[in-house]
CSV table of C-alpha atoms in Angstrom, one decimal:
chain,number,residue,atom,x,y,z
C,1,UNK,CA,10.1,-11.5,-14.1
C,2,UNK,CA,9.9,-11.7,-10.6
C,3,UNK,CA,7.8,-9.4,-8.2
C,4,UNK,CA,8.9,-7.6,-5.3
C,5,UNK,CA,10.6,-9.9,-2.9
C,6,UNK,CA,10.5,-9.2,0.6
C,7,UNK,CA,12.0,-11.2,3.5
C,8,UNK,CA,11.9,-12.9,6.0
C,9,UNK,CA,7.8,-13.2,5.6
C,10,UNK,CA,7.8,-13.3,9.4
C,11,UNK,CA,9.9,-12.1,12.0
C,12,UNK,CA,9.8,-12.4,15.9
C,13,UNK,CA,12.1,-9.9,18.2
C,14,UNK,CA,12.2,-9.9,22.1
C,15,UNK,CA,12.5,-6.1,23.0
C,16,UNK,CA,15.3,-4.4,22.8
C,17,UNK,CA,16.6,-6.6,19.5
C,18,UNK,CA,17.3,-5.2,16.1
C,19,UNK,CA,15.1,-6.0,13.4
C,20,UNK,CA,16.3,-6.2,9.6
C,21,UNK,CA,13.5,-6.3,7.0
C,22,UNK,CA,14.5,-6.9,3.4
C,23,UNK,CA,12.9,-5.8,0.0
C,24,UNK,CA,14.3,-6.5,-3.1
C,25,UNK,CA,12.1,-4.3,-6.0
C,26,UNK,CA,10.9,-5.6,-9.3
C,27,UNK,CA,14.0,-5.8,-12.0
C,28,UNK,CA,14.2,-2.5,-13.6
C,29,UNK,CA,12.6,-0.4,-10.5
C,30,UNK,CA,15.1,2.0,-9.5
C,31,UNK,CA,12.3,3.4,-6.9
C,32,UNK,CA,11.5,1.9,-3.3
C,33,UNK,CA,8.6,2.7,-0.7
C,34,UNK,CA,8.1,1.7,2.8
C,35,UNK,CA,4.8,1.3,4.8
C,36,UNK,CA,3.5,-0.1,8.0
C,37,UNK,CA,0.1,-1.5,8.5
C,38,UNK,CA,-1.5,-1.7,11.5
C,39,UNK,CA,-4.5,-3.8,12.0
C,40,UNK,CA,-8.0,-1.3,11.4
C,41,UNK,CA,-5.2,1.2,10.1
C,42,UNK,CA,-4.5,1.1,6.5
C,43,UNK,CA,-1.0,1.5,5.2
C,44,UNK,CA,1.2,4.4,6.4
C,45,UNK,CA,3.9,6.0,4.5
C,46,UNK,CA,7.5,5.8,5.9
C,47,UNK,CA,10.0,6.3,3.3
C,48,UNK,CA,10.7,6.6,0.2
C,49,UNK,CA,14.4,5.8,-1.7
C,50,UNK,CA,15.8,6.0,-4.9
C,51,UNK,CA,19.6,4.1,-5.6
C,52,UNK,CA,21.5,5.3,-2.4
C,53,UNK,CA,19.6,8.1,-2.0
C,54,UNK,CA,16.4,8.6,0.8
C,55,UNK,CA,14.6,11.2,-0.9
C,56,UNK,CA,11.6,11.4,1.7
C,57,UNK,CA,11.7,9.9,5.0
C,58,UNK,CA,8.6,12.2,6.3
C,59,UNK,CA,6.8,9.1,7.4
C,60,UNK,CA,10.0,7.5,9.2
C,61,UNK,CA,10.1,7.5,13.3
C,62,UNK,CA,12.2,10.1,14.0
C,63,UNK,CA,14.4,7.5,16.2
C,64,UNK,CA,15.2,3.8,16.1
C,65,UNK,CA,14.2,3.7,12.5
C,66,UNK,CA,16.7,3.6,9.2
C,67,UNK,CA,16.4,2.9,6.3
C,68,UNK,CA,18.9,2.6,2.9
C,69,UNK,CA,18.7,1.3,-0.8
C,70,UNK,CA,22.7,0.6,-1.6
C,71,UNK,CA,23.8,0.7,-5.4
C,72,UNK,CA,23.9,-3.0,-4.7
C,73,UNK,CA,21.4,-5.4,-3.4
C,74,UNK,CA,18.2,-5.2,-1.4
C,75,UNK,CA,17.0,-2.2,0.2
C,76,UNK,CA,16.8,-2.7,4.3
C,77,UNK,CA,14.4,-0.8,6.6
C,78,UNK,CA,16.0,-1.4,10.3
C,79,UNK,CA,14.2,-0.9,13.1
C,80,UNK,CA,16.3,-0.6,16.5
C,81,UNK,CA,15.6,-1.6,20.3
C,82,UNK,CA,12.3,-2.8,18.8
C,83,UNK,CA,9.5,-2.2,21.4
C,84,UNK,CA,5.7,-3.9,21.0
C,85,UNK,CA,4.3,-1.0,19.5
C,86,UNK,CA,6.6,-1.9,16.4
C,87,UNK,CA,4.3,-5.0,16.0
C,88,UNK,CA,3.2,-4.3,12.4
C,89,UNK,CA,3.1,-5.8,8.7
C,90,UNK,CA,5.7,-3.8,6.8
C,91,UNK,CA,5.0,-3.8,3.5
C,92,UNK,CA,7.8,-2.9,0.1
C,93,UNK,CA,7.0,-1.8,-3.2
C,94,UNK,CA,8.8,-0.5,-5.7
C,95,UNK,CA,8.1,1.1,-9.2
C,96,UNK,CA,10.0,2.1,-12.3
C,97,UNK,CA,9.0,6.3,-12.4
C,98,UNK,CA,9.4,8.4,-9.1
C,99,UNK,CA,6.9,9.6,-6.6
C,100,UNK,CA,4.7,12.8,-7.2
C,101,UNK,CA,5.1,11.7,-11.9
C,102,UNK,CA,1.7,10.9,-12.9
C,103,UNK,CA,0.7,7.2,-13.2
C,104,UNK,CA,3.5,5.8,-11.2
C,105,UNK,CA,2.6,2.3,-10.6
C,106,UNK,CA,3.7,1.1,-7.3
C,107,UNK,CA,4.1,-3.2,-6.7
C,108,UNK,CA,4.1,-4.8,-3.5
C,109,UNK,CA,5.8,-7.1,-1.7
C,110,UNK,CA,3.7,-9.9,1.1
C,111,UNK,CA,5.0,-8.1,3.4
C,112,UNK,CA,7.3,-8.6,6.4
C,113,UNK,CA,5.4,-9.3,9.8
C,114,UNK,CA,6.9,-8.3,12.9
C,115,UNK,CA,5.7,-9.3,16.1
C,116,UNK,CA,7.8,-8.2,19.1
C,117,UNK,CA,7.5,-10.2,22.0
J,1,UNK,CA,-6.4,14.1,9.4
J,2,UNK,CA,-6.7,11.1,6.8
J,3,UNK,CA,-6.5,13.0,3.4
J,4,UNK,CA,-8.4,9.5,2.0
J,5,UNK,CA,-11.7,8.6,3.6
J,6,UNK,CA,-12.8,5.4,2.2
J,7,UNK,CA,-16.9,4.4,2.6
J,8,UNK,CA,-18.2,2.0,4.2
J,9,UNK,CA,-15.6,0.7,6.0
J,10,UNK,CA,-17.3,-3.0,6.1
J,11,UNK,CA,-19.4,-4.6,3.5
J,12,UNK,CA,-21.1,-7.9,3.8
J,13,UNK,CA,-23.8,-8.4,0.8
J,14,UNK,CA,-24.8,-11.7,-0.7
J,15,UNK,CA,-23.5,-13.1,-4.2
J,16,UNK,CA,-25.2,-11.9,-7.2
J,17,UNK,CA,-25.6,-8.6,-6.0
J,18,UNK,CA,-24.3,-5.2,-6.9
J,19,UNK,CA,-22.4,-2.6,-4.7
J,20,UNK,CA,-20.3,0.6,-4.9
J,21,UNK,CA,-17.7,1.5,-2.6
J,22,UNK,CA,-16.4,5.0,-2.9
J,23,UNK,CA,-12.8,7.0,-2.1
J,24,UNK,CA,-13.3,10.9,-1.4
J,25,UNK,CA,-10.6,13.4,0.1
J,26,UNK,CA,-10.6,17.3,0.0
J,27,UNK,CA,-7.1,16.9,-2.3
J,28,UNK,CA,-6.7,16.0,-5.9
J,29,UNK,CA,-4.7,13.5,-6.9
J,30,UNK,CA,-2.8,13.4,-9.9
J,31,UNK,CA,-3.4,10.0,-10.2
J,32,UNK,CA,-5.4,7.5,-8.0
J,33,UNK,CA,-5.0,3.8,-7.6
J,34,UNK,CA,-6.9,0.8,-6.4
J,35,UNK,CA,-5.7,-1.9,-4.8
J,36,UNK,CA,-6.9,-5.4,-3.6
J,37,UNK,CA,-5.4,-7.2,-0.4
J,38,UNK,CA,-6.1,-10.6,0.7
J,39,UNK,CA,-5.4,-11.4,4.4
J,40,UNK,CA,-1.8,-12.2,4.8
J,41,UNK,CA,-0.7,-10.9,1.1
J,42,UNK,CA,0.7,-7.5,0.2
J,43,UNK,CA,-2.0,-5.4,-2.1
J,44,UNK,CA,-2.2,-6.2,-5.7
J,45,UNK,CA,-3.0,-3.1,-8.0
J,46,UNK,CA,-5.9,-3.5,-9.9
J,47,UNK,CA,-6.2,0.0,-11.8
J,48,UNK,CA,-4.7,3.3,-12.0
J,49,UNK,CA,-7.2,6.1,-13.6
J,50,UNK,CA,-5.3,9.1,-14.4
J,51,UNK,CA,-7.7,11.8,-16.0
J,52,UNK,CA,-10.7,13.7,-14.4
J,53,UNK,CA,-13.8,12.1,-15.5
J,54,UNK,CA,-12.1,9.0,-16.3
J,55,UNK,CA,-14.1,5.7,-16.3
J,56,UNK,CA,-12.0,2.0,-16.3
J,57,UNK,CA,-13.9,-1.1,-16.2
J,58,UNK,CA,-12.1,-4.5,-15.3
J,59,UNK,CA,-14.2,-7.2,-16.0
J,60,UNK,CA,-17.3,-6.8,-13.8
J,61,UNK,CA,-15.5,-4.0,-11.3
J,62,UNK,CA,-16.1,-0.7,-13.2
J,63,UNK,CA,-13.6,2.0,-11.7
J,64,UNK,CA,-14.4,6.6,-11.5
J,65,UNK,CA,-12.2,8.9,-11.1
J,66,UNK,CA,-13.8,12.3,-10.6
J,67,UNK,CA,-14.1,15.2,-12.5
J,68,UNK,CA,-11.9,17.1,-10.1
J,69,UNK,CA,-9.8,14.5,-9.6
J,70,UNK,CA,-10.6,14.8,-5.5
J,71,UNK,CA,-12.5,11.4,-5.5
J,72,UNK,CA,-12.8,7.9,-7.1
J,73,UNK,CA,-15.2,5.1,-7.0
J,74,UNK,CA,-15.3,1.4,-7.7
J,75,UNK,CA,-18.7,-0.6,-8.8
J,76,UNK,CA,-18.8,-3.9,-8.6
J,77,UNK,CA,-21.6,-6.2,-10.8
J,78,UNK,CA,-22.7,-9.5,-10.2
J,79,UNK,CA,-20.7,-9.9,-6.7
J,80,UNK,CA,-19.1,-13.5,-6.8
J,81,UNK,CA,-17.6,-14.9,-3.3
J,82,UNK,CA,-13.4,-14.7,-4.9
J,83,UNK,CA,-14.1,-10.8,-5.0
J,84,UNK,CA,-14.3,-11.0,-1.2
J,85,UNK,CA,-10.6,-8.9,0.6
J,86,UNK,CA,-9.6,-5.4,1.5
J,87,UNK,CA,-9.8,-2.9,-1.1
J,88,UNK,CA,-7.9,0.1,-0.9
J,89,UNK,CA,-7.3,3.2,-2.5
J,90,UNK,CA,-4.2,5.2,-3.2
J,91,UNK,CA,-3.4,9.1,-4.2
J,92,UNK,CA,-0.1,10.5,-5.8
J,93,UNK,CA,-0.4,14.0,-4.8
J,94,UNK,CA,-0.5,16.9,-7.5
J,95,UNK,CA,1.8,19.2,-7.9
J,96,UNK,CA,4.8,16.6,-8.1
J,97,UNK,CA,6.7,16.4,-4.3
J,98,UNK,CA,8.4,13.6,-3.5
J,99,UNK,CA,5.8,11.8,-1.3
J,100,UNK,CA,4.8,8.2,-1.4
J,101,UNK,CA,1.3,7.1,-2.3
J,102,UNK,CA,-1.3,8.0,0.4
J,103,UNK,CA,-3.7,5.3,1.1
J,104,UNK,CA,-7.2,5.1,2.6
J,105,UNK,CA,-8.3,2.6,5.1
J,106,UNK,CA,-9.8,0.5,2.9
J,107,UNK,CA,-13.1,-1.0,2.7
J,108,UNK,CA,-13.6,-5.0,4.0
J,109,UNK,CA,-15.9,-6.6,1.5
J,110,UNK,CA,-17.3,-10.3,2.0
J,111,UNK,CA,-19.6,-11.8,-0.4
J,112,UNK,CA,-21.8,-14.6,0.8
J,113,UNK,CA,-21.9,-17.6,-0.7
């Protein structure tokens, strides 16, 4: 049973380009979470999605960032017109139960390290 | 304001020693999880605690959830170099809601041979 798969592992983009980060949840998991990690900053929640629905995007910047989790295929985190400050590790997690329920366990992918040059 | 405070932020000890790291909050959590993250990798779930006062053991690691479900501790007995890593606590808020897990900044643990 494969774990959470993220790709690419490393992504380099020039300022102004678009970055697309992919996440395939664990088999049987229909809840996906995206987090951003900056050095010494810990993990910051960005968005929580269930199949075809955005449940909570309170941690997502209002501009340039978007996320989707289509009925078929992986979840995508898209960053348009990237800037240097977007450089970070982006982690995806999935769970079987939804957020807010007791005993929800989230399993993380290995992350995508985005570098904006 | 950070909801989960972890302490200490950095800890370097000799192999064989014991240590405790803490995760504190003024908020109540329905469950709390501990993860370990190694450089270049994603966090790996170690344990989930759900009941106030709960104690769980994972070999040399002992996890405790506070009675009021606001804090937790991780105690490592006879630390080994393989325990080196970033230890993160994360809480799921009580009362439901659709938020993702709230993470602390982590404790960077180095076990020296």
